[in-house]
Coordinates of C-alpha atoms (C1' of nucleotides) in Angstrom, one line a residue:
Chain A
M1 CA 0.0 0.0 0.0
S2 CA 2.3 2.7 1.2
P3 CA 5.8 2.8 -0.2
I4 CA 7.0 4.2 3.1
K5 CA 6.7 2.9 6.6
L6 CA 5.4 5.3 9.1
D7 CA 6.0 5.0 12.8
E8 CA 4.3 6.8 15.6
R9 CA 6.6 9.8 15.4
D10 CA 5.9 10.2 11.7
I11 CA 2.2 10.1 12.5
K12 CA 2.7 12.7 15.2
I13 CA 4.6 14.9 12.8
L14 CA 1.7 14.7 10.3
A15 CA -1.0 15.3 12.9
T16 CA 0.9 18.2 14.3
L17 CA 1.6 19.9 11.0
S18 CA -2.0 19.4 9.9
R19 CA -3.1 21.5 12.8
E20 CA -0.2 23.9 12.9
G21 CA 1.2 24.1 9.5
R22 CA 3.6 27.0 10.1
L23 CA 5.4 25.6 13.1
S24 CA 9.1 26.1 12.8
K25 CA 11.1 23.0 12.5
S26 CA 12.7 23.4 15.9
E27 CA 9.3 23.8 17.5
L28 CA 8.1 20.7 15.6
A29 CA 11.0 18.7 16.9
K30 CA 10.1 19.6 20.5
R31 CA 6.4 18.7 20.0
V32 CA 7.4 15.2 18.8
N33 CA 10.2 14.7 21.3
L34 CA 12.9 14.5 18.7
S35 CA 16.0 16.6 18.2
A36 CA 16.1 19.0 15.3
T37 CA 18.1 16.9 12.9
P38 CA 16.2 13.6 12.7
C39 CA 12.9 15.5 12.8
W40 CA 14.0 17.5 9.9
E41 CA 15.0 14.4 8.0
R42 CA 11.7 12.8 8.7
L43 CA 9.8 15.8 7.5
R44 CA 11.8 16.0 4.3
R45 CA 11.1 12.3 3.7
L46 CA 7.4 12.9 4.2
E47 CA 7.4 15.8 1.8
K48 CA 9.5 14.1 -0.8
A49 CA 7.2 11.0 -0.7
G50 CA 4.2 13.3 -1.4
I51 CA 2.6 12.4 1.9
I52 CA 2.7 16.1 2.8
S53 CA 1.6 17.7 -0.5
G54 CA 1.4 21.3 0.5
Y55 CA 0.7 23.9 3.1
H56 CA -2.3 26.2 3.2
A57 CA -3.4 29.2 5.2
Q58 CA -7.0 28.9 6.4
I59 CA -8.9 31.9 5.3
E60 CA -12.1 32.9 7.2
L61 CA -14.2 33.7 4.1
R62 CA -17.2 35.0 6.1
Q63 CA -14.9 37.7 7.6
I64 CA -14.1 39.2 4.2
A65 CA -16.9 38.5 1.8
P66 CA -20.6 37.7 1.9
H67 CA -21.2 34.4 0.1
V68 CA -23.3 31.3 0.0
S69 CA -22.1 27.8 0.0
V70 CA -24.2 25.2 -1.8
F71 CA -24.1 21.5 -2.2
V72 CA -25.4 20.0 -5.3
M73 CA -26.4 16.3 -6.0
A74 CA -26.0 15.8 -9.7
E75 CA -27.2 13.1 -12.0
L76 CA -25.7 12.7 -15.5
E77 CA -27.7 12.1 -18.7
N78 CA -26.0 8.8 -19.2
H79 CA -23.1 6.8 -18.0
R80 CA -20.8 6.8 -21.0
A81 CA -17.2 7.3 -20.2
S82 CA -17.1 10.4 -22.5
T83 CA -20.0 11.9 -20.5
F84 CA -18.2 11.5 -17.2
Q85 CA -15.1 13.0 -18.8
A86 CA -16.9 16.0 -20.3
F87 CA -18.7 16.7 -17.1
E88 CA -15.5 16.6 -15.0
K89 CA -13.8 18.8 -17.5
A90 CA -16.6 21.3 -17.3
I91 CA -16.6 21.2 -13.4
D92 CA -12.9 21.9 -13.5
S93 CA -13.4 25.1 -15.4
Y94 CA -15.6 26.8 -12.8
P95 CA -13.5 28.2 -9.9
E96 CA -16.7 28.7 -7.9
I97 CA -17.1 24.9 -7.8
T98 CA -14.7 24.3 -5.0
A99 CA -15.1 20.6 -4.6
C100 CA -16.5 17.6 -6.5
W101 CA -16.8 13.9 -5.6
A102 CA -17.9 11.0 -7.7
L103 CA -20.4 8.9 -5.8
G104 CA -21.6 5.4 -5.6
G105 CA -25.4 5.2 -5.0
G106 CA -28.3 7.3 -6.0
F107 CA -26.4 10.2 -7.5
D108 CA -23.4 10.5 -9.8
Y109 CA -21.7 13.5 -8.2
L110 CA -21.7 15.8 -5.2
L111 CA -20.6 19.3 -5.9
Q112 CA -19.8 22.1 -3.5
V113 CA -20.3 25.6 -4.9
V114 CA -19.3 28.9 -3.3
T115 CA -20.7 32.0 -4.9
R116 CA -21.6 35.6 -3.9
D117 CA -25.3 34.8 -3.7
I118 CA -28.0 32.5 -4.8
D119 CA -28.5 34.3 -8.1
S120 CA -24.9 33.7 -9.0
Y121 CA -25.3 30.1 -8.1
Q122 CA -28.3 29.7 -10.3
R123 CA -26.5 31.4 -13.2
L124 CA -23.6 29.0 -12.8
I125 CA -26.0 26.0 -12.9
D126 CA -27.8 27.4 -15.9
D127 CA -24.5 27.9 -17.6
L128 CA -23.6 24.3 -16.9
L129 CA -26.9 23.1 -18.3
Q130 CA -26.6 25.2 -21.4
R131 CA -23.1 23.9 -22.1
R132 CA -24.5 20.4 -22.3
A133 CA -21.9 19.1 -20.1
G134 CA -23.9 16.0 -19.4
L135 CA -25.9 17.2 -16.4
A136 CA -29.4 15.8 -16.4
R137 CA -30.9 16.5 -13.0
Y138 CA -29.6 18.2 -9.9
F139 CA -30.7 18.9 -6.3
T140 CA -29.7 22.0 -4.5
Y141 CA -28.9 22.1 -0.8
I142 CA -28.0 25.5 0.6
V143 CA -25.7 25.5 3.6
T144 CA -27.4 27.4 6.4
K145 CA -24.7 26.7 9.0
P146 CA -21.2 25.2 9.0
V147 CA -21.4 22.9 12.0
K148 CA -18.0 21.1 12.0
Q149 CA -14.9 21.2 9.9
A150 CA -12.0 18.9 11.0
V151 CA -8.7 19.2 9.3
L152 CA -8.0 15.6 9.3
P153 CA -9.7 12.3 10.2
P154 CA -8.1 10.5 13.2
L155 CA -5.0 8.9 11.8
D156 CA -4.5 6.6 14.8
V157 CA -7.9 5.1 14.2
L158 CA -7.3 4.6 10.5
L159 CA -3.9 3.2 10.9
A160 CA -4.7 0.9 13.9
A161 CA -5.0 -2.8 13.2
P162 CA -8.4 -3.7 11.9
P163 CA -10.8 -5.1 14.6
K164 CA -11.1 -8.8 14.9
R165 CA -14.2 -10.5 13.6
K166 CA -15.7 -13.8 14.9
Chain B
M1 CA -19.7 43.6 7.2
S2 CA -15.9 43.4 7.5
P3 CA -14.2 45.3 10.3
I4 CA -11.2 45.6 8.1
K5 CA -10.8 47.0 4.6
L6 CA -8.9 44.8 2.3
D7 CA -7.2 46.1 -0.8
E8 CA -5.9 44.2 -3.7
R9 CA -2.6 43.5 -2.0
D10 CA -4.3 42.0 1.0
I11 CA -6.3 39.7 -1.3
K12 CA -3.1 38.7 -3.0
I13 CA -1.5 37.9 0.3
L14 CA -4.5 35.7 1.3
A15 CA -4.7 34.0 -2.1
T16 CA -0.9 33.3 -2.1
L17 CA -0.8 31.9 1.5
S18 CA -3.9 29.8 0.9
R19 CA -1.9 28.1 -1.8
E20 CA 1.6 28.2 -0.3
G21 CA 1.1 28.4 3.4
R22 CA 4.7 28.0 4.4
L23 CA 6.1 30.7 2.2
S24 CA 8.7 32.8 4.1
K25 CA 7.7 36.3 4.7
S26 CA 10.4 37.7 2.4
E27 CA 9.2 35.4 -0.4
L28 CA 5.7 36.4 0.2
A29 CA 6.7 40.1 0.0
K30 CA 8.3 39.4 -3.4
R31 CA 5.1 37.6 -4.7
V32 CA 2.9 40.6 -3.8
N33 CA 5.3 43.2 -4.9
L34 CA 5.9 44.7 -1.5
S35 CA 9.0 45.1 0.6
A36 CA 9.3 43.0 3.7
T37 CA 8.2 45.5 6.3
P38 CA 4.8 46.6 5.0
C39 CA 4.0 43.0 3.9
W40 CA 4.8 41.7 7.3
E41 CA 2.6 44.3 8.9
R42 CA -0.3 43.4 6.6
L43 CA 0.1 39.8 7.4
R44 CA 0.1 40.4 11.1
R45 CA -3.0 42.5 10.7
L46 CA -4.8 39.7 8.8
E47 CA -3.8 37.2 11.4
K48 CA -4.8 39.4 14.3
A49 CA -8.2 40.1 12.7
G50 CA -8.8 36.4 12.4
I51 CA -9.0 36.5 8.7
I52 CA -6.2 34.0 8.6
S53 CA -7.2 31.7 11.3
G54 CA -4.5 29.0 10.9
Y55 CA -2.1 27.1 8.7
H56 CA -2.4 23.5 7.8
A57 CA -0.3 20.8 6.1
Q58 CA -2.2 18.9 3.4
I59 CA -1.8 15.2 4.1
E60 CA -2.4 12.7 1.3
L61 CA -4.4 10.2 3.3
R62 CA -4.6 7.7 0.5
Q63 CA -0.8 7.5 0.6
I64 CA -0.7 6.3 4.2
A65 CA -3.9 4.6 5.1
P66 CA -6.7 2.7 3.3
H67 CA -10.0 4.5 4.0
V68 CA -13.4 5.3 2.7
S69 CA -15.0 8.7 2.5
V70 CA -18.8 8.8 2.8
F71 CA -21.3 11.6 2.6
V72 CA -24.5 11.3 4.6
M73 CA -27.7 13.2 4.1
A74 CA -29.4 13.2 7.5
E75 CA -32.9 14.0 8.6
L76 CA -33.7 14.6 12.3
E77 CA -36.7 13.2 14.2
N78 CA -38.1 16.7 14.8
H79 CA -37.1 20.3 14.5
R80 CA -36.9 21.2 18.2
A81 CA -34.0 23.4 19.1
S82 CA -32.9 20.8 21.7
T83 CA -32.9 18.1 19.0
F84 CA -30.6 20.1 16.8
Q85 CA -28.4 20.8 19.8
A86 CA -28.2 17.2 20.8
F87 CA -27.4 16.1 17.3
E88 CA -24.6 18.6 16.8
K89 CA -23.1 17.7 20.1
A90 CA -23.2 14.0 19.1
I91 CA -21.6 14.8 15.7
D92 CA -18.8 16.7 17.4
S93 CA -17.9 13.7 19.5
Y94 CA -17.0 11.5 16.5
P95 CA -13.6 12.3 15.1
E96 CA -14.4 10.2 12.1
I97 CA -17.1 12.7 11.2
T98 CA -14.8 15.2 9.6
A99 CA -17.4 17.7 8.4
C100 CA -21.0 18.7 9.0
W101 CA -23.2 21.3 7.5
A102 CA -26.8 22.3 8.4
L103 CA -28.8 22.6 5.2
G104 CA -31.9 24.4 3.9
G105 CA -34.0 22.2 1.8
G106 CA -34.9 18.5 1.8
F107 CA -32.5 17.4 4.5
D108 CA -31.3 18.7 7.8
Y109 CA -27.6 17.9 7.7
L110 CA -24.9 16.8 5.4
L111 CA -22.1 14.8 7.0
Q112 CA -18.8 13.7 5.7
V113 CA -17.4 10.6 7.4
V114 CA -13.9 9.1 6.9
T115 CA -13.4 5.6 8.2
R116 CA -11.2 2.6 7.6
D117 CA -13.9 0.7 5.7
I118 CA -17.6 0.5 5.1
D119 CA -18.0 -1.7 8.2
S120 CA -16.6 0.9 10.4
Y121 CA -18.8 3.5 8.8
Q122 CA -21.9 1.4 9.5
R123 CA -20.9 0.8 13.1
L124 CA -20.5 4.6 13.5
I125 CA -24.0 5.2 12.1
D126 CA -25.5 2.4 14.3
D127 CA -23.8 3.9 17.3
L128 CA -25.3 7.3 16.4
L129 CA -28.8 5.8 16.0
Q130 CA -28.5 3.9 19.3
R131 CA -27.5 7.0 21.1
R132 CA -30.8 8.6 20.2
A133 CA -29.1 11.7 19.0
G134 CA -32.1 12.7 17.0
L135 CA -31.2 11.1 13.7
A136 CA -34.4 9.8 12.0
R137 CA -33.4 8.9 8.5
Y138 CA -30.1 8.9 6.6
F139 CA -28.9 8.4 3.1
T140 CA -25.4 7.1 2.4
Y141 CA -23.3 8.2 -0.5
I142 CA -19.9 6.6 -0.8
V143 CA -17.2 8.6 -2.5
T144 CA -15.8 6.6 -5.4
K145 CA -13.5 9.3 -6.7
P146 CA -12.4 12.7 -5.5
V147 CA -12.7 14.8 -8.6
K148 CA -11.8 18.3 -7.5
Q149 CA -10.7 20.0 -4.3
A150 CA -10.0 23.7 -4.4
V151 CA -8.3 25.4 -1.5
L152 CA -10.4 28.6 -1.8
P153 CA -13.2 30.0 -3.9
P154 CA -12.2 32.8 -6.2
L155 CA -11.8 35.8 -3.9
D156 CA -11.7 38.3 -6.8
V157 CA -15.2 37.1 -8.0
L158 CA -16.7 37.1 -4.5
L159 CA -15.3 40.6 -3.7
A160 CA -16.0 42.2 -7.0
A161 CA -19.0 44.6 -7.2
P162 CA -22.3 42.8 -7.7
P163 CA -23.4 42.6 -11.3
K164 CA -25.9 45.2 -12.5
R165 CA -29.5 44.1 -13.1
K166 CA -32.0 45.7 -15.4
Chain C
dG1 C1' 19.3 7.6 16.6
dT2 C1' 22.0 11.9 19.6
dT3 C1' 24.6 16.6 20.6
dG4 C1' 26.9 20.6 19.3
dA5 C1' 28.6 24.0 16.3
dA6 C1' 28.8 27.0 12.4
dA7 C1' 27.2 29.3 8.1
dA8 C1' 23.4 31.1 5.8
dG9 C1' 19.3 33.1 5.6
dG10 C1' 14.8 34.9 7.6
dA11 C1' 12.2 37.6 11.1
dT12 C1' 11.6 41.7 13.5
dA13 C1' 12.2 46.5 14.7
dA14 C1' 13.8 51.1 14.2
dA15 C1' 15.8 54.6 11.5
dA16 C1' 15.6 57.9 7.7
dC17 C1' 13.5 59.0 3.3
Chain D
dG1 C1' 4.3 53.5 1.5
dT2 C1' 10.0 52.7 0.7
dT3 C1' 15.0 51.4 1.8
dT4 C1' 18.6 50.5 4.9
dT5 C1' 20.6 48.7 8.8
dA6 C1' 21.1 46.1 13.1
dT7 C1' 20.0 42.3 16.0
dC8 C1' 18.3 38.1 17.0
dC9 C1' 16.4 33.7 15.9
dT10 C1' 15.7 29.7 12.8
dT11 C1' 17.1 26.7 9.4
dT12 C1' 20.2 23.7 7.5
dT13 C1' 24.4 21.2 7.1
dC14 C1' 28.2 18.8 9.0
dA15 C1' 31.2 16.5 12.2
dA16 C1' 31.6 13.6 16.1
dC17 C1' 29.5 10.4 19.2

DNA sequence: GTTGAAAAGGATAAAAC
DNA sequence: GTTTTATCCTTTTCAAC
């Protein structure tokens, strides 16, 4: 699965930086109970391996711009490979579509859209429909309140040995 | 709306750090065509105002642990304030529930859950149901492919003057 | 793995423009 | 706003254990 073996300290490094991405390397070393040099080597190894793929500032959008966040359940016109491809390409071209997942189950895709207001959202959807990007039906769910937003799922739980079954 | 006026340079700083959160301050200054001192002051102002609320390393989960990501559309048993409260409190106690939004429209909440496998997901849901946290009905959508994940919606679009209507 | 040291560069603050 | 300068701290590398 993983080309790299991670021990507890690596996990600690990942968990720490996922929460405090701008920690200095000397501070990081203290947090994970390592001296600077080996900690620095581990970090470089994690970055080189692509396990840490970047660092991002968290911007509080609501502090700077009024906006609405909308989730969209989308159904395509058909399930031809070319239709999926065209749809995903179209999705990619809208910066307001901030996330997209292909789903198993009742719908083909879940989209997250962030726009200035509902009007702008509807214009985006109309545009998507007019482009014949494969979208057949869609359901709109407006976010009324962000309740929870974790940075990372619990690595220890995911990496622990799977539970025994009888 | 905002207690702080942002000019183009502030926006540039935000956009830059949202993509490259570990840029040194001198590098950042170059990117936004400012010298170190004023750039540093702007950054401190943005952090103090809570517009930048943190920095996070991006971890490539699929490189280190097998897992499934699941979206759940949830309906509560009723719409009493206490029910909402109890549900949100319950949600908060599961680290595997990595995100939760309250919705307007056909469902009450959208959840994102990350677990080791489908079994673990189902156990989490069963646990949530048994706890009588207010969950009445739920629909499960398994993520088969992450298609797009932007760091930030387009700030320039959100902050631009609203379009004229006739 | 560890410490310690040393060179290079970045962060911060104050001056003067 | 800018540059310059000064100081201090962090990063990074290296040698030695």
